[in-house]
Coordinates of C-alpha atoms in Angstrom, one line a residue:
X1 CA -37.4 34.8 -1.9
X2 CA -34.2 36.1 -1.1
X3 CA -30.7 34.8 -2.4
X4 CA -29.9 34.3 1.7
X5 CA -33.2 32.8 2.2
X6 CA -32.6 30.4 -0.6
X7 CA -29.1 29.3 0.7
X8 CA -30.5 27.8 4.3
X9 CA -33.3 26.0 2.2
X10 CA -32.6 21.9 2.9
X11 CA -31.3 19.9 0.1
X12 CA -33.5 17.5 -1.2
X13 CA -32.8 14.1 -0.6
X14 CA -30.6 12.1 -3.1
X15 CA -32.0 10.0 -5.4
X16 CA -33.5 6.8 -4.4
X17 CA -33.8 8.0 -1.1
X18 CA -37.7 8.9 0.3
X19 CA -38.3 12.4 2.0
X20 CA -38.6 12.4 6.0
X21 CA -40.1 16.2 6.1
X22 CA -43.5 15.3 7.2
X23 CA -41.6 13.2 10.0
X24 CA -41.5 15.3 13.5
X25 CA -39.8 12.5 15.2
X26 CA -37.0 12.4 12.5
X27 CA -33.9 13.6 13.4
X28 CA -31.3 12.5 10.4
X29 CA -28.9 10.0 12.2
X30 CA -28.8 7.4 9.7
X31 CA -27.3 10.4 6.9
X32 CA -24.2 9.6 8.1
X33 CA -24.0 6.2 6.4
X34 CA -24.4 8.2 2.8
X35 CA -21.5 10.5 4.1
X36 CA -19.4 7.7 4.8
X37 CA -20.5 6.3 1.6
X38 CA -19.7 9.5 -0.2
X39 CA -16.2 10.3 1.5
X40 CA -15.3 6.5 1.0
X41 CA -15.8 7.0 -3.3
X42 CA -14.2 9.8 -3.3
X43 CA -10.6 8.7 -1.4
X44 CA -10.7 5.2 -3.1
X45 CA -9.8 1.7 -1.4
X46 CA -6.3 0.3 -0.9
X47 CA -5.7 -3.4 -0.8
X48 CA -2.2 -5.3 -0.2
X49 CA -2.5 -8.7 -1.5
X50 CA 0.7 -10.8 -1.0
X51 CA 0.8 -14.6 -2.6
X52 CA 3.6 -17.5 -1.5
X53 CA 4.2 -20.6 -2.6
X54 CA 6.4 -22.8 -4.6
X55 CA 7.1 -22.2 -8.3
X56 CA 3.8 -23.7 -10.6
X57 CA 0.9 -23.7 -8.7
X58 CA -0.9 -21.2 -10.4
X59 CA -0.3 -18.1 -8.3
X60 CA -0.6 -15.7 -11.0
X61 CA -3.3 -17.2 -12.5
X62 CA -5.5 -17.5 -9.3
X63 CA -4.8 -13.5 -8.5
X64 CA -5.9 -12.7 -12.4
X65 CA -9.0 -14.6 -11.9
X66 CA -10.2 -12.8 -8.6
X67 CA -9.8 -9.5 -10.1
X68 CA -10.7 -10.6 -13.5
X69 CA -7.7 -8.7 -14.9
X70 CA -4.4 -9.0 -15.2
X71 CA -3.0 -7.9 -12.0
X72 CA -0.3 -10.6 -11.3
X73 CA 3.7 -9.9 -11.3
X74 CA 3.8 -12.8 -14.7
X75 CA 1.0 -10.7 -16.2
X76 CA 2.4 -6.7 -15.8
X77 CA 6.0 -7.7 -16.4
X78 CA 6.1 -10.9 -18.7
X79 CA 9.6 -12.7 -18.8
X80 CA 9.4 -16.0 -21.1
X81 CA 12.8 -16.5 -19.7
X82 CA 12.6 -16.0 -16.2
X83 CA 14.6 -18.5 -14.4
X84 CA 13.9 -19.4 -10.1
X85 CA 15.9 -16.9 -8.5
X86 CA 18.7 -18.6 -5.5
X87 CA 17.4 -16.3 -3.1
X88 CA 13.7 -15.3 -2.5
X89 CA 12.7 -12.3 -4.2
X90 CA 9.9 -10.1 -3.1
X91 CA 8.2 -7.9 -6.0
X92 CA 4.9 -6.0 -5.8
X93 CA 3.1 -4.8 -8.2
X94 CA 0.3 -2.0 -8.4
X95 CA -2.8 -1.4 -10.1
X96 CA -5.7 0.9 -10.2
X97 CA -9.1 -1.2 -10.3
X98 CA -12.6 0.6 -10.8
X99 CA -16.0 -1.1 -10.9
X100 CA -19.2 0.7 -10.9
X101 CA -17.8 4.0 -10.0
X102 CA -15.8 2.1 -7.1
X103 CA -11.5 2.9 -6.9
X104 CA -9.5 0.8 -5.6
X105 CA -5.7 0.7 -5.6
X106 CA -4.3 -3.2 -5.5
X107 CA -0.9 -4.1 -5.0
X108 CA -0.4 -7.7 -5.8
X109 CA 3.2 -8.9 -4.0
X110 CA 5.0 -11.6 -5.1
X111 CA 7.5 -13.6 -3.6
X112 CA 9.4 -16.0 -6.4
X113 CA 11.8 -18.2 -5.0
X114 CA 10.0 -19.7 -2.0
X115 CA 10.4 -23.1 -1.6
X116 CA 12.0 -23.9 -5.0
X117 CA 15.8 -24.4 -3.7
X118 CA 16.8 -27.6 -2.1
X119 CA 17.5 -26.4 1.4
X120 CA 14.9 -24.3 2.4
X121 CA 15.6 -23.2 5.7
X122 CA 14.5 -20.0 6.9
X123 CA 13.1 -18.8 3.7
X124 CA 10.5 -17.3 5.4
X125 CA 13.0 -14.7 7.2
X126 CA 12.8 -12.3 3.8
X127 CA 9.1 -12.1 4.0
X128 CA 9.2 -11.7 7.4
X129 CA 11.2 -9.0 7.1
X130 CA 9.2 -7.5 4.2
X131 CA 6.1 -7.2 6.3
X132 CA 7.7 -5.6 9.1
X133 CA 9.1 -3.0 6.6
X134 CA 6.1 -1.9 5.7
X135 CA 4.5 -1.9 8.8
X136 CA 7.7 0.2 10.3
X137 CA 7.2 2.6 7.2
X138 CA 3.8 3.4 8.3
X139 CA 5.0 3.9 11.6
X140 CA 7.6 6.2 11.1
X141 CA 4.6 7.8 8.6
X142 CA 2.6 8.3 11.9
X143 CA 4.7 9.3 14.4
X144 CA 5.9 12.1 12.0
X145 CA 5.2 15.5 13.2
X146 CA 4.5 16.9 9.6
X147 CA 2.7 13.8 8.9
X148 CA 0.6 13.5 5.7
X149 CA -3.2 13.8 5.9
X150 CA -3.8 10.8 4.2
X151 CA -0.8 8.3 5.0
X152 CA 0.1 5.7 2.1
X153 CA -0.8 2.2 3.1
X154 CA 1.8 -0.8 2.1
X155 CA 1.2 -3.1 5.0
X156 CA 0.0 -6.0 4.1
X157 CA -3.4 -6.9 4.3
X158 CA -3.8 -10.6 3.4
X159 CA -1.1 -13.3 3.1
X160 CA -2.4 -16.2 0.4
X161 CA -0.5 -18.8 1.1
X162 CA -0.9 -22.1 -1.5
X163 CA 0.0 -25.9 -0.4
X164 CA 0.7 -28.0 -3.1
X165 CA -2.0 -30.8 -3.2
X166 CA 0.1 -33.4 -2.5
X167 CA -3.2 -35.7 -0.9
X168 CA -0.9 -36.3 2.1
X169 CA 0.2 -33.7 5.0
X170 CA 1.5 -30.4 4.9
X171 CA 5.5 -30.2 4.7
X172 CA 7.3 -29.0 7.5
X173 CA 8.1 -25.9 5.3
X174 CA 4.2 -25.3 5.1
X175 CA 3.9 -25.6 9.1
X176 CA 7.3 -23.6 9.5
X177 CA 6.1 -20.6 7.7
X178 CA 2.2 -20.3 8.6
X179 CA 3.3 -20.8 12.5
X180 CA 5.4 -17.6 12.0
X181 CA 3.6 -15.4 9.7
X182 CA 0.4 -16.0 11.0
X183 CA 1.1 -13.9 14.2
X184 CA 2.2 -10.9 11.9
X185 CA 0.0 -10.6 9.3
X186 CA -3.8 -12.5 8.2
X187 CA -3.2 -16.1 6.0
X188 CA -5.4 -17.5 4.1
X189 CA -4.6 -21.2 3.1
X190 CA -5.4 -22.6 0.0
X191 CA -5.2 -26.0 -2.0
X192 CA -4.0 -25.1 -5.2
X193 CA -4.6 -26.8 -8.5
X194 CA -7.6 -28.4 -6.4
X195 CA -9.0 -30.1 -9.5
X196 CA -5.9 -32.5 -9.6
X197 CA -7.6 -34.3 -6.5
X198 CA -11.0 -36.1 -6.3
X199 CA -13.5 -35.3 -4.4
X200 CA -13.1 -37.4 -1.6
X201 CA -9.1 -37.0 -1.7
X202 CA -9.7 -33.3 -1.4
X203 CA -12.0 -33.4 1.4
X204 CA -9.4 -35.8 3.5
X205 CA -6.5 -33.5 2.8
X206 CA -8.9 -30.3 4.2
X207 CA -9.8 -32.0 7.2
X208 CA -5.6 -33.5 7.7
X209 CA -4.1 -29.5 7.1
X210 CA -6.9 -28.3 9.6
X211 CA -6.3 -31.3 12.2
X212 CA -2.2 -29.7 11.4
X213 CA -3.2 -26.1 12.0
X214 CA -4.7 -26.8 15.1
X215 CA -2.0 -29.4 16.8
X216 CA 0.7 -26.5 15.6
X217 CA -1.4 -24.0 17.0
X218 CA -1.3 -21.6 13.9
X219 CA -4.7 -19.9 13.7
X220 CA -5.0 -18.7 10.5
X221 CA -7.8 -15.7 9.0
X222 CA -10.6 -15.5 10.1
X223 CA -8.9 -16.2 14.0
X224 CA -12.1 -17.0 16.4
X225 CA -10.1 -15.1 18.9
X226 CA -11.1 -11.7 16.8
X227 CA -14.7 -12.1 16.3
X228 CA -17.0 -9.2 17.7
X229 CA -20.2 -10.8 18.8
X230 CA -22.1 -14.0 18.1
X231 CA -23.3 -13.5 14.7
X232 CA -19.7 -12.7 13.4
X233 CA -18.7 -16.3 15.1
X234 CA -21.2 -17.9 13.5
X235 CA -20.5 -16.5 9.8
X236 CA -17.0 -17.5 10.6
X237 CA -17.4 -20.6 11.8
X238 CA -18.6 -21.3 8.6
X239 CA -15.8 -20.2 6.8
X240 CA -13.2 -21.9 9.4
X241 CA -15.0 -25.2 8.8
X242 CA -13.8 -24.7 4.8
X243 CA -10.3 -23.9 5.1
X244 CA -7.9 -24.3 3.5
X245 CA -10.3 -23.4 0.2
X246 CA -9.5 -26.0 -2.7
X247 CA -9.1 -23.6 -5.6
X248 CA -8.8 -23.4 -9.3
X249 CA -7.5 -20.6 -11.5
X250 CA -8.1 -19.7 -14.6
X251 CA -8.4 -16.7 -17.0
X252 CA -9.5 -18.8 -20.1
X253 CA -13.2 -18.3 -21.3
X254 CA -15.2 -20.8 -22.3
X255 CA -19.0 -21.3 -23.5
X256 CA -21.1 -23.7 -21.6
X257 CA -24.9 -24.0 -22.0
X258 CA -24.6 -20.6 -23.9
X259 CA -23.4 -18.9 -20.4
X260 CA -19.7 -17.4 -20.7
X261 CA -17.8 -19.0 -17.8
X262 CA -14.0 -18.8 -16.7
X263 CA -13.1 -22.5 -16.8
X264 CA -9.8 -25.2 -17.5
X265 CA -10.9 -27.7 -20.1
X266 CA -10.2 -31.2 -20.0
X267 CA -10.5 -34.3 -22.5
X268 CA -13.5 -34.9 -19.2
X269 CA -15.0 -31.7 -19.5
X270 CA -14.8 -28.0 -18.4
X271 CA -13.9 -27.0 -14.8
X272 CA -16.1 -24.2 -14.1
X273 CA -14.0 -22.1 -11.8
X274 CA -16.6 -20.4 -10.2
X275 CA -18.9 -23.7 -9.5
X276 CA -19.0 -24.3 -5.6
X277 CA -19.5 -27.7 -7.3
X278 CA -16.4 -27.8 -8.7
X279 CA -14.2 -26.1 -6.3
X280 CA -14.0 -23.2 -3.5
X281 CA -13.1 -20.5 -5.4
X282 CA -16.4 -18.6 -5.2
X283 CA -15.8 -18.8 -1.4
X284 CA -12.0 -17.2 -1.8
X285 CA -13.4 -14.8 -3.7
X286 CA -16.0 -13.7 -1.1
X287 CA -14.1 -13.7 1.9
X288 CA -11.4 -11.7 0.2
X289 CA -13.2 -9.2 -1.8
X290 CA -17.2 -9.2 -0.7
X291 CA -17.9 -10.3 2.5
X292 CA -14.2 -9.6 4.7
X293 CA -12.1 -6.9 2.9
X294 CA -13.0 -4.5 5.3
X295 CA -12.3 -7.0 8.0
X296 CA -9.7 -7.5 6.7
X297 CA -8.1 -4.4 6.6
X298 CA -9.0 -4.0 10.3
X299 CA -7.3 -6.3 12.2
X300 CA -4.5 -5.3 10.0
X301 CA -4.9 -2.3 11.5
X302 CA -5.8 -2.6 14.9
X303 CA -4.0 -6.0 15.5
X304 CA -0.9 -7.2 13.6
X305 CA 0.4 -3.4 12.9
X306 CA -0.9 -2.6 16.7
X307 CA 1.5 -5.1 18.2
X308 CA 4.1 -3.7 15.9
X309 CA 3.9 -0.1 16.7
X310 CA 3.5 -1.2 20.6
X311 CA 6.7 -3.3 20.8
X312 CA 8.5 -0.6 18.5
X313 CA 7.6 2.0 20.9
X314 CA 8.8 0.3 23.8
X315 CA 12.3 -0.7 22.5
X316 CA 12.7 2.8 21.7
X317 CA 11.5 4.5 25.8
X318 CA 13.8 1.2 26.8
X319 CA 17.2 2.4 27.9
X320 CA 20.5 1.0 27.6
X321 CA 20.2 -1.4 30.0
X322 CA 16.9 -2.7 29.6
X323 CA 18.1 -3.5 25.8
X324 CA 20.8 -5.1 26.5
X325 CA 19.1 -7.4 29.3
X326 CA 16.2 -8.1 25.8
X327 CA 19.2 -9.5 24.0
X328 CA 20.4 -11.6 27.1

């Protein structure tokens, strides 16, 4: 055989996957799931992960648990004597994560100071503002006419946002901040330091913050107005019915029944952190990492930075006068 014969010979099919050449019918659609799959390991993911709440309830611990690393701002840049700064800060920190030949690239951003001072009004404005930086850089990315092949991604993805587990009602502060930022970018409520609540407390605390959310209109991730089709409303109906997710965090290991397990130990017993019988971490950890990353990521995309661009776009084609009627 010749050396151009040889070139125009098919490939044989990667391994694990069966031959169709005795197939007439076959015409090699599907391949493009393994090229997707192919061109996706080889660029890598990006996830931007931002966490707010009040000083002490476990932040940094709960985003070191769900990567199992130490990926918080407290972890990369330890300061025994850090002291709550008067104004809120906003720091992010990245990291390169790889897991069976996976990449992904997770910046972890912080906001110290939130509701720590004693008047707390409008502290959400520097988050606010934070977001739509990012989501401006990106524009001003796009609309470049050099623009870069593969244009860096800061906008953030997911907004955790943790309510102390008071038993009682969210604050005003809670319902202030979720009612704003839920229209720019995806929140994700969550309980934290469930395991200082009984059972029954925890469940009538879920069902007052979703009674809350609803009566204040905030609709946080995963919004039923979004959903594709009816199996995607019934997955996340699912999940809606379990927000906010009571959570524990912890990055201790302990040995229990001679099973390694991330756990809090108490004079009572171990917490196991990732025991749907103990709390809703497993659940957090699905919907953020296995089950709705990509998700995600897409409304991100095609939603919150969408209505960005759109009203960016328009204030700039707006002339003089239109502006100044805006402002009126």
């Amino acid at each position: 055989m010749t050396d151009s014969a040889k070139l125009h010979q098919p490939h044989p099919p990667p391994k694990g996957e069966r031959s169709h050449a005795g197939d007439f019918s076959y015409v090699g659609i599907d391949a493009i799931l393994e090229q997707m799959r192919r061109k996706a390991m080889k660029q890598g993911f990006e996830l931007n992960i931002m966490v707010v709440g009040q000083s002490g309830l476990g932040k940094s611990t709960l985003m070191n648990t769900l990567f199992k690393s130490k990926v918080s701002r407290k972890s990369a840049q330890p300061n025994p004597e850090e002291k709550i700064p008067q104004t809120i800060e906003i720091k992010s920190i990245s990291h390169d994560i790889e897991e069976k030949g996976v990449r992904m690239k997770l910046a972890v951003i912080d906001t110290p100071g939130f509701g720590d001072q004693i008047n707390n009004e409008n502290c959400w404005q520097p988050i606010m503002k934070f977001i739509n930086d990012q989501y401006e850089a990106y524009l001003q990315e796009e609309i470049n006419i050099d623009r870069k092949k593969r244009i860096p991604d800061s906008r953030v993805h997911c907004c955790i946002y943790f309510i102390p587990p008071t038993g009682h009602c969210l604050r005003p502060l809670d319902v202030e901040f979720m009612r704003r930022l839920s229209k720019v970018v995806n929140i994700v409520p969550v309980i934290a330091k469930a395991d200082t609540l009984t059972l029954e407390e925890r469940d009538d605390f879920k069902q007052t913050i979703r009674e809350e959310l609803r009566a204040n209109g905030i609709d946080v991730y995963p919004q039923k107005e979004f959903d594709e089709d009816a199996e995607d409303r019934l997955i996340n109906d699912k999940i809606r019915e379990m927000i906010p997710f009571a959570v524990v965090g912890s990055d201790q290991e302990y040995q229990v029944n001679g099973k390694k397990i991330l756990g809090r130990k108490t004079k009572w017993g171990t917490i196991e952190v990732e025991n749907i019988a103990h709390c809703e971490f497993a659940y957090l950890r699905d919907l953020l990492i296995r089950t709705h990353m990509q998700n995600i990521k897409d409304i991100t995309g095609s939603i919150h930075y969408e209505m960005y661009r759109v009203r960016r776009l328009n204030e700039s084609n707006a002339g003089p006068e239109t502006k100044r009627n805006q402002t009126l």
